[in-house]
CSV table of C-alpha atoms in Angstrom, one decimal:
chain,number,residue,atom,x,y,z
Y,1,UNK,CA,80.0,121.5,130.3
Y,2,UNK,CA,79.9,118.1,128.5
Y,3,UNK,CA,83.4,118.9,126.6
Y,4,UNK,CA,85.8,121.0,128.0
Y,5,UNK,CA,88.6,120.2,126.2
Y,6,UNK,CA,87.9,118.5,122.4
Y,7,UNK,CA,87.9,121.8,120.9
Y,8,UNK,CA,91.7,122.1,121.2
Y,9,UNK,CA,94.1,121.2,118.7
Y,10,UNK,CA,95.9,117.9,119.5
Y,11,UNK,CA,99.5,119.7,118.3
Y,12,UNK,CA,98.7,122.3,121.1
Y,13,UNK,CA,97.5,119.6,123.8
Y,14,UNK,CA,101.4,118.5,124.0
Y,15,UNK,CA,103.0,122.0,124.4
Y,16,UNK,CA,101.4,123.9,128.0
Y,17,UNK,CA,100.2,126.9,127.4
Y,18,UNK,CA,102.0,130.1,127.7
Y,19,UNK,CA,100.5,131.1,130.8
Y,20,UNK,CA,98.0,128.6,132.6
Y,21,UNK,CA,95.5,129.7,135.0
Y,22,UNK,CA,96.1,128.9,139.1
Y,23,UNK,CA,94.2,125.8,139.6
Y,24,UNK,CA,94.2,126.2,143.9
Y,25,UNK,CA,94.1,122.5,145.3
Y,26,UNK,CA,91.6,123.0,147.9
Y,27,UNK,CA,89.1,124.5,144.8
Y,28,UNK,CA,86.5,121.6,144.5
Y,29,UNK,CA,84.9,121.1,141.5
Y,30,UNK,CA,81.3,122.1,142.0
Y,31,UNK,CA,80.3,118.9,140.8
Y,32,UNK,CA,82.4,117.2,143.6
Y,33,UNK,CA,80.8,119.6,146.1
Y,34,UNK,CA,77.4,119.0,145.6
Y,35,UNK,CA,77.9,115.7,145.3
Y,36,UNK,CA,79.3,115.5,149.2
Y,37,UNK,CA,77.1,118.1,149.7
Y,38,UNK,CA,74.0,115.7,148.9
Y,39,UNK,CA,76.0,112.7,151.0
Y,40,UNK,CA,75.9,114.5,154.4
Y,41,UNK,CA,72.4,115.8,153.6
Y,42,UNK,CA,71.1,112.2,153.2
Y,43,UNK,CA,73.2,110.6,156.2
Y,44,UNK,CA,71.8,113.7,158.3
Y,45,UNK,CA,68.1,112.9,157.4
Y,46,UNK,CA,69.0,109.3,157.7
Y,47,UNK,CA,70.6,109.3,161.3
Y,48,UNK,CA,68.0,112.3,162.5
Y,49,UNK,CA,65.3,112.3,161.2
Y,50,UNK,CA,63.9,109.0,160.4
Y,51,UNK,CA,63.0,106.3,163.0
Y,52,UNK,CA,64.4,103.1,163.0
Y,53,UNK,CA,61.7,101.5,161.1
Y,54,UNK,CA,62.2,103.9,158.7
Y,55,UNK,CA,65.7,103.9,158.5
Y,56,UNK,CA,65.2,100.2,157.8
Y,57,UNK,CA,62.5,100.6,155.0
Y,58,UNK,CA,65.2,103.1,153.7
Y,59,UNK,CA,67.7,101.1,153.5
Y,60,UNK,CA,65.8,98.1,151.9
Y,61,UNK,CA,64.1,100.1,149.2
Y,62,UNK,CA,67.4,102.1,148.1
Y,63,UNK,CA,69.9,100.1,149.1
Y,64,UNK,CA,71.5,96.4,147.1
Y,65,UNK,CA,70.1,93.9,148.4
Y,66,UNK,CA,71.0,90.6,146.9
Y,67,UNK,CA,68.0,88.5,147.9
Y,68,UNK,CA,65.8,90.8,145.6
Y,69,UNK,CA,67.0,88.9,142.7
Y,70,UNK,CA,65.9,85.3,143.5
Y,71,UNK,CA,62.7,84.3,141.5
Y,72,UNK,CA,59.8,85.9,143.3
Y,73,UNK,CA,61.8,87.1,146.3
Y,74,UNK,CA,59.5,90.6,146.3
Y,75,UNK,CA,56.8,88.9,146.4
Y,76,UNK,CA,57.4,86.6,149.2
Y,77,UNK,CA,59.0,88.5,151.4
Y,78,UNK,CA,56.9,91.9,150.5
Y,79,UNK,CA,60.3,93.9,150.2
Y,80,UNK,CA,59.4,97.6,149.8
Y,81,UNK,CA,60.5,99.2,146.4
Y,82,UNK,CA,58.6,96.4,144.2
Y,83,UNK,CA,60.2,95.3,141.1
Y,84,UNK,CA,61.1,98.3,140.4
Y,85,UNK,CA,63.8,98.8,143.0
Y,86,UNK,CA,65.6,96.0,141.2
Y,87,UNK,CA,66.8,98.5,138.5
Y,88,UNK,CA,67.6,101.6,140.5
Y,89,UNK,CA,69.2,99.8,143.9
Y,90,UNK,CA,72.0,99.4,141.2
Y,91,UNK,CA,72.7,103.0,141.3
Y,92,UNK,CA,70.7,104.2,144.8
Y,93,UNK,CA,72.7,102.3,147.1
Y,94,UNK,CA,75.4,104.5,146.6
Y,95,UNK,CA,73.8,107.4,148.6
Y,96,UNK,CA,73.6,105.9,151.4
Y,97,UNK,CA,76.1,105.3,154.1
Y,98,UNK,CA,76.3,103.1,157.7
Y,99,UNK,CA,77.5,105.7,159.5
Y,100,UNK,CA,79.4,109.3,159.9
Y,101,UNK,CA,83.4,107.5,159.6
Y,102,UNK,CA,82.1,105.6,156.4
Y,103,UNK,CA,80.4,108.9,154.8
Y,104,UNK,CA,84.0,110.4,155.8
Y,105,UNK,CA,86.1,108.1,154.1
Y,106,UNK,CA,84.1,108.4,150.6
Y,107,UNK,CA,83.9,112.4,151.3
Y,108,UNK,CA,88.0,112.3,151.4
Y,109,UNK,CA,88.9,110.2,148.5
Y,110,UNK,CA,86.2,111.5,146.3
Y,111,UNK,CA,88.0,115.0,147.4
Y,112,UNK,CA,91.2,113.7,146.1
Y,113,UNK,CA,90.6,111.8,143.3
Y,114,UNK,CA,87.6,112.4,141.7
Y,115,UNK,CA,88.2,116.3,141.8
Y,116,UNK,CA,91.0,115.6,139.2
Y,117,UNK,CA,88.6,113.7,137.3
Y,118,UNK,CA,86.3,116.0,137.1
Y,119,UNK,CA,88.5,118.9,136.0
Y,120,UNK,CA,89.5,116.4,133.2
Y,121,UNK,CA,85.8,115.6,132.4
Y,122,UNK,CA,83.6,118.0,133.0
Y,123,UNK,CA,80.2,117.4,134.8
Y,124,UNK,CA,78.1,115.2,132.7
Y,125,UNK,CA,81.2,113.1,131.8
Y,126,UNK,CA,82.2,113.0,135.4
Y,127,UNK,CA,78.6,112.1,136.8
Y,128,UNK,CA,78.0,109.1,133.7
Y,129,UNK,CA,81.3,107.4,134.8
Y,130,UNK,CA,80.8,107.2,138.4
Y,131,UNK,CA,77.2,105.9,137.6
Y,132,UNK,CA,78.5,103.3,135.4
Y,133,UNK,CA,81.5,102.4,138.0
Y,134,UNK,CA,78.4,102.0,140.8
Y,135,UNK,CA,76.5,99.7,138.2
Y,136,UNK,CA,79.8,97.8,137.5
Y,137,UNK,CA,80.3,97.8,141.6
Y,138,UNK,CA,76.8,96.4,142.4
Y,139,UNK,CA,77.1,93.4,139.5
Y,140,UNK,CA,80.0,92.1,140.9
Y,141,UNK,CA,79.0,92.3,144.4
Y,142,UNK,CA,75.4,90.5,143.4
Y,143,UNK,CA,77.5,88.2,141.5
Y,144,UNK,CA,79.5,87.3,144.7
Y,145,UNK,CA,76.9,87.4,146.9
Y,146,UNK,CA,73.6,86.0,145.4
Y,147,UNK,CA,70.4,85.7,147.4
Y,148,UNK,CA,71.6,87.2,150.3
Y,149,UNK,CA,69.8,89.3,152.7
Y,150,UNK,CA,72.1,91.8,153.5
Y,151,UNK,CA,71.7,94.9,151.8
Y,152,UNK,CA,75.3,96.9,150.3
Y,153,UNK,CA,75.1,100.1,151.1
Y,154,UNK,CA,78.0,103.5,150.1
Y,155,UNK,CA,79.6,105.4,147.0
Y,156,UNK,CA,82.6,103.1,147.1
Y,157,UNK,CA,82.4,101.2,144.1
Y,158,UNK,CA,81.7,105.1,142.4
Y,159,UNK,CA,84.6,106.3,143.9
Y,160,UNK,CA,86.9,103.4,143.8
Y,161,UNK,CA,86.0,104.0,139.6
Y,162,UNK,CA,87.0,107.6,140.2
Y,163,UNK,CA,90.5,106.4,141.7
Y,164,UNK,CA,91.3,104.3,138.6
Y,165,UNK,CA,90.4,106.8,136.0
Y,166,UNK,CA,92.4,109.2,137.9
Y,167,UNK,CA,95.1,106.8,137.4
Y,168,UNK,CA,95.0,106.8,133.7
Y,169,UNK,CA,96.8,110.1,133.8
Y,170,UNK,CA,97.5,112.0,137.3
Y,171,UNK,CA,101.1,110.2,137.6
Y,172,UNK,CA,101.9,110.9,133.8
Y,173,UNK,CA,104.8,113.3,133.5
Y,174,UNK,CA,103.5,117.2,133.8
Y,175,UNK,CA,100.3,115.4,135.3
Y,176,UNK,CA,99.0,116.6,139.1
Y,177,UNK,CA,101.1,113.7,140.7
Y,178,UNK,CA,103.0,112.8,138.1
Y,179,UNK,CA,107.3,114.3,137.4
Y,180,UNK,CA,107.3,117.6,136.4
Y,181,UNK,CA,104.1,117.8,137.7
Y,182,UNK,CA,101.9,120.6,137.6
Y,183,UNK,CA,99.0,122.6,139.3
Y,184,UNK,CA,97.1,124.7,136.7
Y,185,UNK,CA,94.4,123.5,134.3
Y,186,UNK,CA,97.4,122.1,131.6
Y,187,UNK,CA,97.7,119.0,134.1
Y,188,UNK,CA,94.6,117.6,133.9
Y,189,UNK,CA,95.1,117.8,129.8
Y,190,UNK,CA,97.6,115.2,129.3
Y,191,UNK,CA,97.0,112.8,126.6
Y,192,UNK,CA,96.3,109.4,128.5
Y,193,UNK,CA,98.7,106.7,128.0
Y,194,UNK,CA,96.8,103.1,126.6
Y,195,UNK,CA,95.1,100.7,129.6
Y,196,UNK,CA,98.8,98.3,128.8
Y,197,UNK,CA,101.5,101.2,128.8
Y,198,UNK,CA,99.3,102.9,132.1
Y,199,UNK,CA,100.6,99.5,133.5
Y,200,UNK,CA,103.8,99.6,132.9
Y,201,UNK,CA,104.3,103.0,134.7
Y,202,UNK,CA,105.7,102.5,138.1
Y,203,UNK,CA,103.7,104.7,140.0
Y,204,UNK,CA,100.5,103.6,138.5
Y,205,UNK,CA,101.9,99.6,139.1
Y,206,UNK,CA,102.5,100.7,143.0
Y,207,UNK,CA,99.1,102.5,143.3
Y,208,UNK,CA,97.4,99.6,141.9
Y,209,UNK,CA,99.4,97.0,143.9
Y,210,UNK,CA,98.7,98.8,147.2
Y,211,UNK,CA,95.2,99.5,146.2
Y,212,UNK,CA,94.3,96.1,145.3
Y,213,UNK,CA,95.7,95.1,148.2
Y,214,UNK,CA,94.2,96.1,150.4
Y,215,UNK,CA,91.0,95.3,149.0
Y,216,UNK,CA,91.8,91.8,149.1
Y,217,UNK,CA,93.2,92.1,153.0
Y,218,UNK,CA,89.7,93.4,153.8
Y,219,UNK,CA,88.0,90.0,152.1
Y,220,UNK,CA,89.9,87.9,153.7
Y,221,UNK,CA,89.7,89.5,157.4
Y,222,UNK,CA,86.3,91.4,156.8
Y,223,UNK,CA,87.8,94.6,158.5
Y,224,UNK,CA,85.2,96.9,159.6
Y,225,UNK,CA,84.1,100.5,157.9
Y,226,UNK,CA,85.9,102.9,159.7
Y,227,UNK,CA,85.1,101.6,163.1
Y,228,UNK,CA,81.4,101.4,162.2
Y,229,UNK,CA,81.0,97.9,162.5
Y,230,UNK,CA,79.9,96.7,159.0
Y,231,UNK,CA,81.7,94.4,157.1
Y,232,UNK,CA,83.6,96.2,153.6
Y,233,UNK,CA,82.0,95.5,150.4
Y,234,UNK,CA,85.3,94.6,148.6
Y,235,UNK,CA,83.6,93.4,145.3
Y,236,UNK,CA,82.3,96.3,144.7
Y,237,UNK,CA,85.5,98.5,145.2
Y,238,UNK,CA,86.9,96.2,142.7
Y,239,UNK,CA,83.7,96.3,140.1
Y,240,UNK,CA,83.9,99.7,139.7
Y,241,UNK,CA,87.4,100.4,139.8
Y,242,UNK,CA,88.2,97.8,136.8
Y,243,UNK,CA,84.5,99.4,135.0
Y,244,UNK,CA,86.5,103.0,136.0
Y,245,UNK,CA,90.2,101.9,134.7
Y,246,UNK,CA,88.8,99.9,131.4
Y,247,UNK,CA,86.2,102.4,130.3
Y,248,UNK,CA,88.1,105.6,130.9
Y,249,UNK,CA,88.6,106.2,126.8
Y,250,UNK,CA,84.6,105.9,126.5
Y,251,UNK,CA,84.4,109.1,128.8
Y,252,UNK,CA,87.7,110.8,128.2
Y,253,UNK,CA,87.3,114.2,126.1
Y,254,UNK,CA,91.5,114.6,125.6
Y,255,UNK,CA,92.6,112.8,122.5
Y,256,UNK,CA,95.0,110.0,123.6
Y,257,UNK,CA,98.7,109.8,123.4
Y,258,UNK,CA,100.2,109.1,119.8
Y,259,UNK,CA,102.3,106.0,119.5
């Protein structure tokens, strides 16, 4: 369902209505299931099924690589995928992981925060936005990184977009983490506040403060993924969540918050 929500008039989008559905917090959206769903399934033929040759070739033909996009760096170093993997890598690499605790991590958040999104959105809304947080993840990281030969690999930069869209209007007041906060379908209804007035709440200043962070602590120290030994991709976390925080009124179907 592309627009859940637009049909509604704006004078009734401030008042809840009289009585709300149950929205149960452990109810995935089936978009969000099927999407972690798909996850394990790849990680499991990854780890299992393939050799490690081919868990190699995997990785190289969906996952970022960096070198591919020196002049003639296909060519000379025969990288499978062709010229063509230097489009969809931009969007592949996401569905792949390095290993069981990284896969976990992504699982969890996208649980948390991009279930609210996707109550707000709908599928198609929902599914655009974490494509175009993964692009905005992978230009940034290949902007960072140029020519090198280690490929990025996880739905991070997806998710991390997820995070900051939630943010735009989970900790508003009646919101699903917001005061007053609420659990049916009403929450995720609230008129968003502007990217500027979003800022100013303090919730949303905190979240992003801690968030950021963090990100930051892991650039400078290069902790691991969740014990997996890989370094963390830190660009892209910040990529997409800055594609997911600026763009959310391009995906948004709830008429903003008048002024």
């Amino acid at each position: 369902m592309l627009d859940p929500v637009t049909k509604d008039d704006p004078e009734r989008m401030q008042t809840p209505p009289p009585t709300p559905p149950s929205q149960p917090i452990f109810n995935l959206p089936r978009v969000v299931s099927t999407l972690a769903v798909l996850l394990i399934a790849i990680h499991l033929m990854d780890s299992n099924l393939l050799s490690r040759d081919g868990r190699f070739e995997l990785m190289v033909t969906f996952g970022f690589l960096p070198l591919r996009y020196l002049p003639d760096a296909v060519a000379q170093y025969q990288l499978p995928g062709g010229e063509g993997a230097r489009v969809w890598t931009f969007l592949t690499y996401a569905f792949l992981h390095g290993g069981w605790g990284h896969l976990f991590v992504n699982v969890m958040w996208m649980a948390v925060f991009g279930s609210a999104v996707a109550r707000r959105f709908g599928t198609l809304r929902f599914l655009l936005l974490s494509a175009v947080s993964a692009v905005a993840g992978a230009g940034l990281h290949l902007g960072m990184h140029f020519g090198e030969a280690v490929p990025m690999i996880g739905a991070s930069a997806a998710i991390s977009g997820q995070m900051a869209a939630a943010t735009r209007f989970v900790f508003l007041p009646g919101g699903p983490l917001g005061a007053m906060r609420r659990t049916d379908a009403f929450a995720y209804r609230i008129p968003a506040s502007g990217a500027l007035e979003s800022l100013s709440n303090p919730k949303v200043a905190m979240f992003l403060l801690v968030w950021f962070g963090i990100n930051l602590l892991f650039g400078i120290i290069s902790l691991p993924i969740a014990g997996e030994g890989a370094s963390i991709a830190w660009e892209a976390h910040i990529g997409g969540f800055v594609a997911g925080f600026l763009l959310f009124p391009l995906f948004d179907p709830v008429r903003p918050r008048r002024t």
